[in-house]
Short mmCIF file of C-alpha atoms in Angstrom, two decimals:
data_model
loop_
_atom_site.label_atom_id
_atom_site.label_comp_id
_atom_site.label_asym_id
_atom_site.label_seq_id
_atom_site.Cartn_x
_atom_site.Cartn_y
_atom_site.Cartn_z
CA UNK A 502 -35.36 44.17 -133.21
CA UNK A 503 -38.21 42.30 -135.11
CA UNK A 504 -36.17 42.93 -138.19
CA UNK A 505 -33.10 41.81 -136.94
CA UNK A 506 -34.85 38.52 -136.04
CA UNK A 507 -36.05 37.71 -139.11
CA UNK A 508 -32.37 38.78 -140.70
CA UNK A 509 -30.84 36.10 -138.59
CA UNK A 510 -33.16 33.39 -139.37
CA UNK A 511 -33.35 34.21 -143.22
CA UNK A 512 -30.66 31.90 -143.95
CA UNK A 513 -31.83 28.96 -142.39
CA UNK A 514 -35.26 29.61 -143.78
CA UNK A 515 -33.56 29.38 -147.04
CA UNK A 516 -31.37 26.58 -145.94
CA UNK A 517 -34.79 24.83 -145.20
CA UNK A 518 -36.17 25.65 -148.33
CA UNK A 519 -33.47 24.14 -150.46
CA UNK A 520 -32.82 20.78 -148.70
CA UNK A 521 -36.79 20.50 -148.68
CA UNK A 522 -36.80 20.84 -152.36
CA UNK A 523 -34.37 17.91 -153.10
CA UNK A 524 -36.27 15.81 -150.31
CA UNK A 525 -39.57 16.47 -152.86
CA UNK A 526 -37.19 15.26 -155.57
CA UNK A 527 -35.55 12.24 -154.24
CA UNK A 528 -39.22 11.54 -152.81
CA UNK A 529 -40.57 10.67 -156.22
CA UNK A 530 -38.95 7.19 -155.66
CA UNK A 531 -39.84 5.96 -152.40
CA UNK A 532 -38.85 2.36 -152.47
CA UNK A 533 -35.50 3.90 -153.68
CA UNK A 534 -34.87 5.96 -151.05
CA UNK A 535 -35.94 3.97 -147.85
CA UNK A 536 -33.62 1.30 -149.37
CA UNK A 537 -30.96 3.64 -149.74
CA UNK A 538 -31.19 5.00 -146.33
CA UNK A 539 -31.35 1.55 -144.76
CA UNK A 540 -28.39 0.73 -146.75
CA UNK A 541 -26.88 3.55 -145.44
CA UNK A 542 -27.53 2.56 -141.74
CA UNK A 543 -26.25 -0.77 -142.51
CA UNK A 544 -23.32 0.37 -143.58
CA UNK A 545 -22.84 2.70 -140.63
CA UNK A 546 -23.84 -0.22 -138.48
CA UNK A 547 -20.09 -2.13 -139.75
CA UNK A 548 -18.28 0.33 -137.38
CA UNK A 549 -20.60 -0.95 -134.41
CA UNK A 550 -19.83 -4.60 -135.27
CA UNK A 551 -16.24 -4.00 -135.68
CA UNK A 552 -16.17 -2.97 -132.20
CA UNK A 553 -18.34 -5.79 -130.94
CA UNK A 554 -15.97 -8.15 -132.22
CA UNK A 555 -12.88 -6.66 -130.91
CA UNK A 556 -14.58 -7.18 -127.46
CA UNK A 557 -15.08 -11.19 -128.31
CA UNK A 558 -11.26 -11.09 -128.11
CA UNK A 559 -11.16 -9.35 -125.35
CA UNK A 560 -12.98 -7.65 -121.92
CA UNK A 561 -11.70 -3.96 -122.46
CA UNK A 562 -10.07 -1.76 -124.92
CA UNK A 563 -7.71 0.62 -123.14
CA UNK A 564 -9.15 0.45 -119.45
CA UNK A 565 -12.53 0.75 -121.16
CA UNK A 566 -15.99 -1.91 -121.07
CA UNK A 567 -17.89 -2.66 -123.58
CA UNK A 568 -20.67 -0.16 -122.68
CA UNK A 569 -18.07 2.83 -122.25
CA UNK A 570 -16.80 2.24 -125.35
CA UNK A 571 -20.32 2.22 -127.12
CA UNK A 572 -20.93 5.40 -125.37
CA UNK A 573 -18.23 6.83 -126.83
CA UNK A 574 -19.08 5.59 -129.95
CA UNK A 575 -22.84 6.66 -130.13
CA UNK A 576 -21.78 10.45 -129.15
CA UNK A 577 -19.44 11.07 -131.89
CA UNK A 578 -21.38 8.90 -134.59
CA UNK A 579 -24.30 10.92 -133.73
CA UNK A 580 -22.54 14.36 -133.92
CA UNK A 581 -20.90 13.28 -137.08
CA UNK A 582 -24.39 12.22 -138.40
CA UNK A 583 -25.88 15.52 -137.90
CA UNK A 584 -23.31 17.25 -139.15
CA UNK A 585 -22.61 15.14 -142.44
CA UNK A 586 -26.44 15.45 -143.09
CA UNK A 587 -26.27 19.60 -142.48
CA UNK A 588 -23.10 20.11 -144.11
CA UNK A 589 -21.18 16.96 -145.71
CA UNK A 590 -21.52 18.59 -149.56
CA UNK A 591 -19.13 21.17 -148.60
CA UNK A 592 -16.53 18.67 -149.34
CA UNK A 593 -17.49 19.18 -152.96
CA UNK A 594 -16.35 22.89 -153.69
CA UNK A 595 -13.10 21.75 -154.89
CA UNK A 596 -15.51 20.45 -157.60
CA UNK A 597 -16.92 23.24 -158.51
CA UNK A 598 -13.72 25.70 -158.35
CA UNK A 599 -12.47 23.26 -160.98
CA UNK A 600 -15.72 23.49 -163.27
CA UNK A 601 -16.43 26.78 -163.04
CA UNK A 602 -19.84 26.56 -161.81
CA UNK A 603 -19.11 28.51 -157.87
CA UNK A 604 -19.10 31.31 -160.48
CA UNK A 605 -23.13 30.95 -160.66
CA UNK A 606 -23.38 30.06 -157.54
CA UNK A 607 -21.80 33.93 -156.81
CA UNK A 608 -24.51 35.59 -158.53
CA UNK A 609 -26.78 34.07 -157.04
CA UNK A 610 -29.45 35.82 -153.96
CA UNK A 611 -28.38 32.86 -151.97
CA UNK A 612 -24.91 32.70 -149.70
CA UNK A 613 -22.54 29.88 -151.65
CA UNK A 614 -22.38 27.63 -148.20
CA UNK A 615 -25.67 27.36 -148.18
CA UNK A 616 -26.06 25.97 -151.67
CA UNK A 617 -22.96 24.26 -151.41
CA UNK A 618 -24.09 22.58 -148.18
CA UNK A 619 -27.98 21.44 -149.46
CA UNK A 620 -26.41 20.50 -153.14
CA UNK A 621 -28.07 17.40 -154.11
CA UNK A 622 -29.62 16.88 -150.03
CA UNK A 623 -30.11 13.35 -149.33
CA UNK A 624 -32.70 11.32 -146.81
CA UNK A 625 -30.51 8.35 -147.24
CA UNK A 626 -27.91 10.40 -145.28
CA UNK A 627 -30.44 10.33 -142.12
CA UNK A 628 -29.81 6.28 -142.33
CA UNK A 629 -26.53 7.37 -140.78
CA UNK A 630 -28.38 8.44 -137.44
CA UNK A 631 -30.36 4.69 -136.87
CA UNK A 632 -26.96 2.81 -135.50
CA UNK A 633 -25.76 6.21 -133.90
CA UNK A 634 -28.91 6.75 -132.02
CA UNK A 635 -29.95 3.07 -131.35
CA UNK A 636 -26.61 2.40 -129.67
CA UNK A 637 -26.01 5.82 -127.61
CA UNK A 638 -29.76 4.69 -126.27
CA UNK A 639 -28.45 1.33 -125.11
CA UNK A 640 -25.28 2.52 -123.90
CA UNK A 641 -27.03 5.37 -121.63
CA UNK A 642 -29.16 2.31 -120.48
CA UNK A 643 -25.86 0.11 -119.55
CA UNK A 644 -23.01 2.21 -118.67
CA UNK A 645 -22.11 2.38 -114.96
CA UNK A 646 -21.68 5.88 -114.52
CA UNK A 647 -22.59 8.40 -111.40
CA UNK A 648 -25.73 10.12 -113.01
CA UNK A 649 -26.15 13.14 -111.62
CA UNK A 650 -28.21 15.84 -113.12
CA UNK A 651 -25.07 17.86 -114.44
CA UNK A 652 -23.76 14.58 -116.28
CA UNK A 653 -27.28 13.68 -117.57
CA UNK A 654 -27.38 17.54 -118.81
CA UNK A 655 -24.16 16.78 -120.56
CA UNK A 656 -25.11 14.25 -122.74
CA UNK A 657 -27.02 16.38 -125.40
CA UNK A 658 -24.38 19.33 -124.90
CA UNK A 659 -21.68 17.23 -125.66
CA UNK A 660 -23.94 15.70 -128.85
CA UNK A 661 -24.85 19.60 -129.93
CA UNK A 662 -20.80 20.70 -129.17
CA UNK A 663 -19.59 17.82 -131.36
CA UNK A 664 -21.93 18.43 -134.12
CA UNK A 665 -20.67 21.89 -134.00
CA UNK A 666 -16.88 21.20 -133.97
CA UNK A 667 -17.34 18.68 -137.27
CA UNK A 668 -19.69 21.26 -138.97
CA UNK A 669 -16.79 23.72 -138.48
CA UNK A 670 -14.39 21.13 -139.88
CA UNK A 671 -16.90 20.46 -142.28
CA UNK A 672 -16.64 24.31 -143.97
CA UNK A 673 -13.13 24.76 -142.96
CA UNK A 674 -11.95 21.46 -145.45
CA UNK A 675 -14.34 23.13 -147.97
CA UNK A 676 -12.43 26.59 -147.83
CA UNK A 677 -9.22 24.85 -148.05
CA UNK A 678 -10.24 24.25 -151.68
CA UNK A 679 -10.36 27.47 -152.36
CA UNK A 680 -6.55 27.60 -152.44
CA UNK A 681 -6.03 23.76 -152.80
CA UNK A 682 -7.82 22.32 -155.59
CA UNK A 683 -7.39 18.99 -154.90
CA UNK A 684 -7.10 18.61 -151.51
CA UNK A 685 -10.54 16.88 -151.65
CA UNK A 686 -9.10 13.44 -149.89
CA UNK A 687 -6.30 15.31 -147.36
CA UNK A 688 -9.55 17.18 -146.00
CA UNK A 689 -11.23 13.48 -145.70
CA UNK A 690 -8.98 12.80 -142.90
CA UNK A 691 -10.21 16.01 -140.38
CA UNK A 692 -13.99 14.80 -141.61
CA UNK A 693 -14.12 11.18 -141.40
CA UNK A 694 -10.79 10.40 -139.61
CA UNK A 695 -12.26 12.64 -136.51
CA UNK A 696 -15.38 10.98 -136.82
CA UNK A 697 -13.76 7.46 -136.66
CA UNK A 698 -11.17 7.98 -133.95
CA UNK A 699 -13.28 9.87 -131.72
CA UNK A 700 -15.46 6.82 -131.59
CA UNK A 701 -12.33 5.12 -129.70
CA UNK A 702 -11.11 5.77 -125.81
CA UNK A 703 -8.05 8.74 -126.71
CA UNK A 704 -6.58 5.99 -124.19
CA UNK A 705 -5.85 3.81 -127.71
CA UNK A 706 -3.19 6.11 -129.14
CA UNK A 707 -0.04 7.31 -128.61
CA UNK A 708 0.33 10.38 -126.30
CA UNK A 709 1.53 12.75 -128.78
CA UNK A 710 -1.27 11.94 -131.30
CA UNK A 711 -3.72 12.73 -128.01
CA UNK A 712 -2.36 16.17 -127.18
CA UNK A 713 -2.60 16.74 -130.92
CA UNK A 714 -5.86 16.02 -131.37
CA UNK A 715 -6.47 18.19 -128.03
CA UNK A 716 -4.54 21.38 -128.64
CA UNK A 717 -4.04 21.55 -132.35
CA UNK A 718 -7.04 19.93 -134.29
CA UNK A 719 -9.44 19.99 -130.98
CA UNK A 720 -11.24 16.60 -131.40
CA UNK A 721 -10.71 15.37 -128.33
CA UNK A 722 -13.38 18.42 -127.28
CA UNK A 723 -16.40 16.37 -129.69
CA UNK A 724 -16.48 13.67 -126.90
CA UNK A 725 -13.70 12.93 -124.96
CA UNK A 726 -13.12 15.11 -122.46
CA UNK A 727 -17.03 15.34 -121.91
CA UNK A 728 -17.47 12.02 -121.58
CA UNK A 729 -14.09 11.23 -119.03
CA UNK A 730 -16.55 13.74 -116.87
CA UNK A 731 -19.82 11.73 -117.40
CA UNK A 732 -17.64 8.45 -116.85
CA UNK A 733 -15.93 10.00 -113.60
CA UNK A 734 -12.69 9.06 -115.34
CA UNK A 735 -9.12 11.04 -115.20
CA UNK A 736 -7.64 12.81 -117.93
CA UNK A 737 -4.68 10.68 -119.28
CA UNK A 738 -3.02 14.33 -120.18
CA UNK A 739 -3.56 15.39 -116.51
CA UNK A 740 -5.44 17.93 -117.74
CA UNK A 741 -7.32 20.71 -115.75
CA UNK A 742 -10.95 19.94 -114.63
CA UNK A 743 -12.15 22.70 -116.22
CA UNK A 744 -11.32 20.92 -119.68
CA UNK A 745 -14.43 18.21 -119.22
CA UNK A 746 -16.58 21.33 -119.77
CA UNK A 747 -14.71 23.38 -122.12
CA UNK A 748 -16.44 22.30 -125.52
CA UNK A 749 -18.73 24.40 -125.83
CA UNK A 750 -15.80 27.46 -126.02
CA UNK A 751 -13.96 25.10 -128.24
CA UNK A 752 -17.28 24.57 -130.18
CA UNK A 753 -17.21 28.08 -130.74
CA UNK A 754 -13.58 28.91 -131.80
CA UNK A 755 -13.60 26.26 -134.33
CA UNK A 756 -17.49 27.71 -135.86
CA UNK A 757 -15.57 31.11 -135.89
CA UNK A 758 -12.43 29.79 -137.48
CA UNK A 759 -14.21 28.13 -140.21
CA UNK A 760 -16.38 31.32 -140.92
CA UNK A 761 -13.61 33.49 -141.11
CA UNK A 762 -11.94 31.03 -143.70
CA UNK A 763 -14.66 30.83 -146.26
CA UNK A 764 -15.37 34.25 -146.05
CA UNK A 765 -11.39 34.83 -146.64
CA UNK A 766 -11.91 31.97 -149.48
CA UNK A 767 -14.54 33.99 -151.20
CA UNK A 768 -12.60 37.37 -151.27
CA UNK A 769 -9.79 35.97 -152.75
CA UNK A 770 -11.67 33.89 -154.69
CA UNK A 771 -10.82 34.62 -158.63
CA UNK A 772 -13.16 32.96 -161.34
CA UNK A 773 -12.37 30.38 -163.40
CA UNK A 774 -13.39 32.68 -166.38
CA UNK A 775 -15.25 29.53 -168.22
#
């Protein structure tokens, strides 16, 4: 049992290890990287203004306040956050298909996702949480919603769930580029497009795009349909109840989908032979 314990957690460990080492590294420069991190959060912070100034032109978006909206907003950017930070550099394994170099990665005593994933790990990427986390603080402080110890309990399920269903996106657009090259950008728009609409009410698009992003690519399970629970709202879909509370399954069945494509990546996987 003790064994199998310490199996389970050796790739985290390692994980740990890695990231740690390019923290030392980018470290050596300290001016460097707090500015680059606040840069970062400045940056991040352009999505928050954007929506603060479509609310100077007008008092909802979509049936939804200000402080609903934010909510929203500071759920998926956090989730998004976390899981850019843990596993963004996947992206990059189109890159190194193309060079050659997953070939050393192979031989390696360390699984390729794992050095893929803490390639180059960045502090300035934690700049990303600031905005996220200082506006999901104010809008818990300001939204008008029924809190009740089941929605307050949802709040950090629906943060974990969401950082769970981009992480999965995360390695499944990296396994795509086992097969296609230079699908680099076309994966962009599962990655950052989910993390950018999901910021909005669902209420914003056209029906059609909803149930896709329900049924087919199942973004609608990072926030959404958590947070029409938390914000005693109905479905627009007129979907069961037991949808508010069904990301953590969904959480799952993408994190098993995206395991069971890189691992089909790798076996089929044929080196480069430079």
């Amino acid at each position: 049992m003790a064994e199998t314990g310490r199996a389970a957690a050796r790739p985290l460990t390692t994980y740990v290890l890695l990231a740690w080492t390019w923290v030392r590294a980018a470290a050596q420069y300290p001016v460097s990287m707090v500015l680059l991190a606040l840069a970062t959060a400045v940056v991040s912070g352009l999505d928050v203004a954007a929506i603060g100034l479509l609310f100077s032109r007008a008092p909802r978006i979509a049936g939804f306040g200000a402080s609903e909206v934010l909510f929203l907003y500071g759920t998926s950017a956090m989730s998004f956050a976390i899981s850019d930070i843990l596993l963004g550099t996947t992206e990059r394994l189109g890159h190194h298909v193309r060079e050659g170099t997953l070939d050393a990665m192979l031989v390696r005593p360390v699984s390729p996702l794992i050095q893929v994933a803490t390639e180059e790990f960045s502090p300035r990427r934690v700049g990303k949480l600031l905005p996220a986390g200082t506006v999901l603080t104010f809008a818990l402080a300001s939204v008008d919603a029924p809190w009740t110890p089941g929605r307050v309990a949802l709040v950090p399920l629906m943060v974990l769930c969401g950082t769970l269903i981009f992480s999965g996106l995360w390695v499944l657009g990296g396994a795509v580029q086992f097969v296609l090259i230079e699908s680099h950008g076309a994966t962009k728009s599962l990655t950052y497009g989910g993390g950018y609409l999901t910021q909005y009410p669902m209420t914003v698009f056209a029906r059609d795009f909803v149930r896709g992003v329900t049924f087919v690519v199942p973004l609608a399970f990072v926030n959404w349909q958590p947070a029409l629970y938390v914000l005693d709202r109905p479905d627009p879909l007129g979907l069961p109840e037991a949808a508010r509370f069904a990301s953590p399954a969904v959480a799952a069945a993408v994190c098993a989908a995206a395991a069971f494509a890189w691992r089909a990546g790798l076996r089929h996987y044929r080196s480069t032979g430079s």
